[in-house]
Amino acid sequence: ELRVRGFLQEEKAEVGELVTIETAAGRKVYGKIESVEPTHEHNFGDYIPELAEAGIELTRWLTGGDEDE
């Protein structure tokens, strides 16, 4: 399986057909279309409030303290 971004070289095509795609770098890739313009399926998980607090504390530590001081 390979995901390729580029431009379809045929006039038109449908999922399941064999096609040639030209990438932005000019490379030509031949293969079967599995999907067109798929969405990203990853995420960064649930919100963890402890990490937000740790980020604030780390920033204060790295900058030498509160801005009010």
Tab-separated table of C-alpha atoms in Angstrom:
chain	number	residue	atom	x	y	z
A	1	GLU	CA	0.000	0.000	0.000
A	2	LEU	CA	1.268	3.447	-0.903
A	3	ARG	CA	-0.342	6.846	-0.545
A	4	VAL	CA	0.579	9.311	-3.260
A	5	ARG	CA	-0.312	12.955	-3.695
A	6	GLY	CA	-0.291	14.257	-7.211
A	7	PHE	CA	-2.200	14.798	-10.397
A	8	LEU	CA	-4.149	12.233	-12.382
A	9	GLN	CA	-2.652	11.827	-15.865
A	10	GLU	CA	-5.755	10.276	-17.438
A	11	GLU	CA	-8.791	12.401	-18.395
A	12	LYS	CA	-10.888	10.785	-15.675
A	13	ALA	CA	-10.937	7.645	-13.566
A	14	GLU	CA	-12.924	5.936	-10.830
A	15	VAL	CA	-11.994	4.047	-7.675
A	16	GLY	CA	-10.650	0.602	-8.588
A	17	GLU	CA	-9.140	1.626	-11.925
A	18	LEU	CA	-5.438	1.569	-12.782
A	19	VAL	CA	-4.055	5.074	-13.296
A	20	THR	CA	-0.882	7.132	-13.473
A	21	ILE	CA	-0.304	9.921	-10.959
A	22	GLU	CA	2.370	12.599	-11.405
A	23	THR	CA	3.726	13.989	-8.132
A	24	ALA	CA	4.817	17.591	-7.530
A	25	ALA	CA	8.423	16.388	-7.970
A	26	GLY	CA	7.597	15.028	-11.431
A	27	ARG	CA	7.715	11.353	-10.438
A	28	LYS	CA	5.115	9.164	-12.161
A	29	VAL	CA	3.451	6.414	-10.143
A	30	TYR	CA	1.224	3.705	-11.628
A	31	GLY	CA	-1.342	1.877	-9.552
A	32	LYS	CA	-4.954	1.262	-8.574
A	33	ILE	CA	-7.056	4.034	-7.039
A	34	GLU	CA	-8.200	3.067	-3.535
A	35	SER	CA	-9.692	6.445	-2.563
A	36	VAL	CA	-9.829	10.036	-3.768
A	37	GLU	CA	-8.944	12.935	-1.457
A	38	PRO	CA	-9.148	10.842	1.746
A	39	THR	CA	-9.530	12.579	5.088
A	40	HIS	CA	-6.962	12.223	7.840
A	41	GLU	CA	-7.967	9.473	10.241
A	42	HIS	CA	-5.453	10.170	13.014
A	43	ASN	CA	-5.900	12.291	16.112
A	44	PHE	CA	-3.890	13.261	19.155
A	45	GLY	CA	-6.118	11.510	21.686
A	46	ASP	CA	-8.196	12.871	24.541
A	47	TYR	CA	-7.435	16.151	26.284
A	48	ILE	CA	-5.235	15.647	29.357
A	49	PRO	CA	-5.533	18.590	31.776
A	50	GLU	CA	-2.368	17.591	33.652
A	51	LEU	CA	-0.336	18.179	30.493
A	52	ALA	CA	-1.707	21.702	30.121
A	53	GLU	CA	-0.712	22.486	33.710
A	54	ALA	CA	2.711	20.931	33.187
A	55	GLY	CA	3.206	23.097	30.097
A	56	ILE	CA	2.488	26.260	32.076
A	57	GLU	CA	4.834	25.191	34.879
A	58	LEU	CA	7.585	24.317	32.405
A	59	THR	CA	7.275	27.681	30.677
A	60	ARG	CA	7.589	29.474	34.010
A	61	TRP	CA	10.611	27.364	34.943
A	62	LEU	CA	12.343	27.976	31.600
A	63	THR	CA	11.703	31.723	31.651
A	64	GLY	CA	12.723	32.212	35.250
A	65	GLY	CA	9.373	32.689	36.946
A	66	ASP	CA	6.047	34.474	36.673
A	67	GLU	CA	5.769	37.493	34.390
A	68	ASP	CA	4.326	39.468	37.329
A	69	GLU	CA	7.554	39.124	39.331
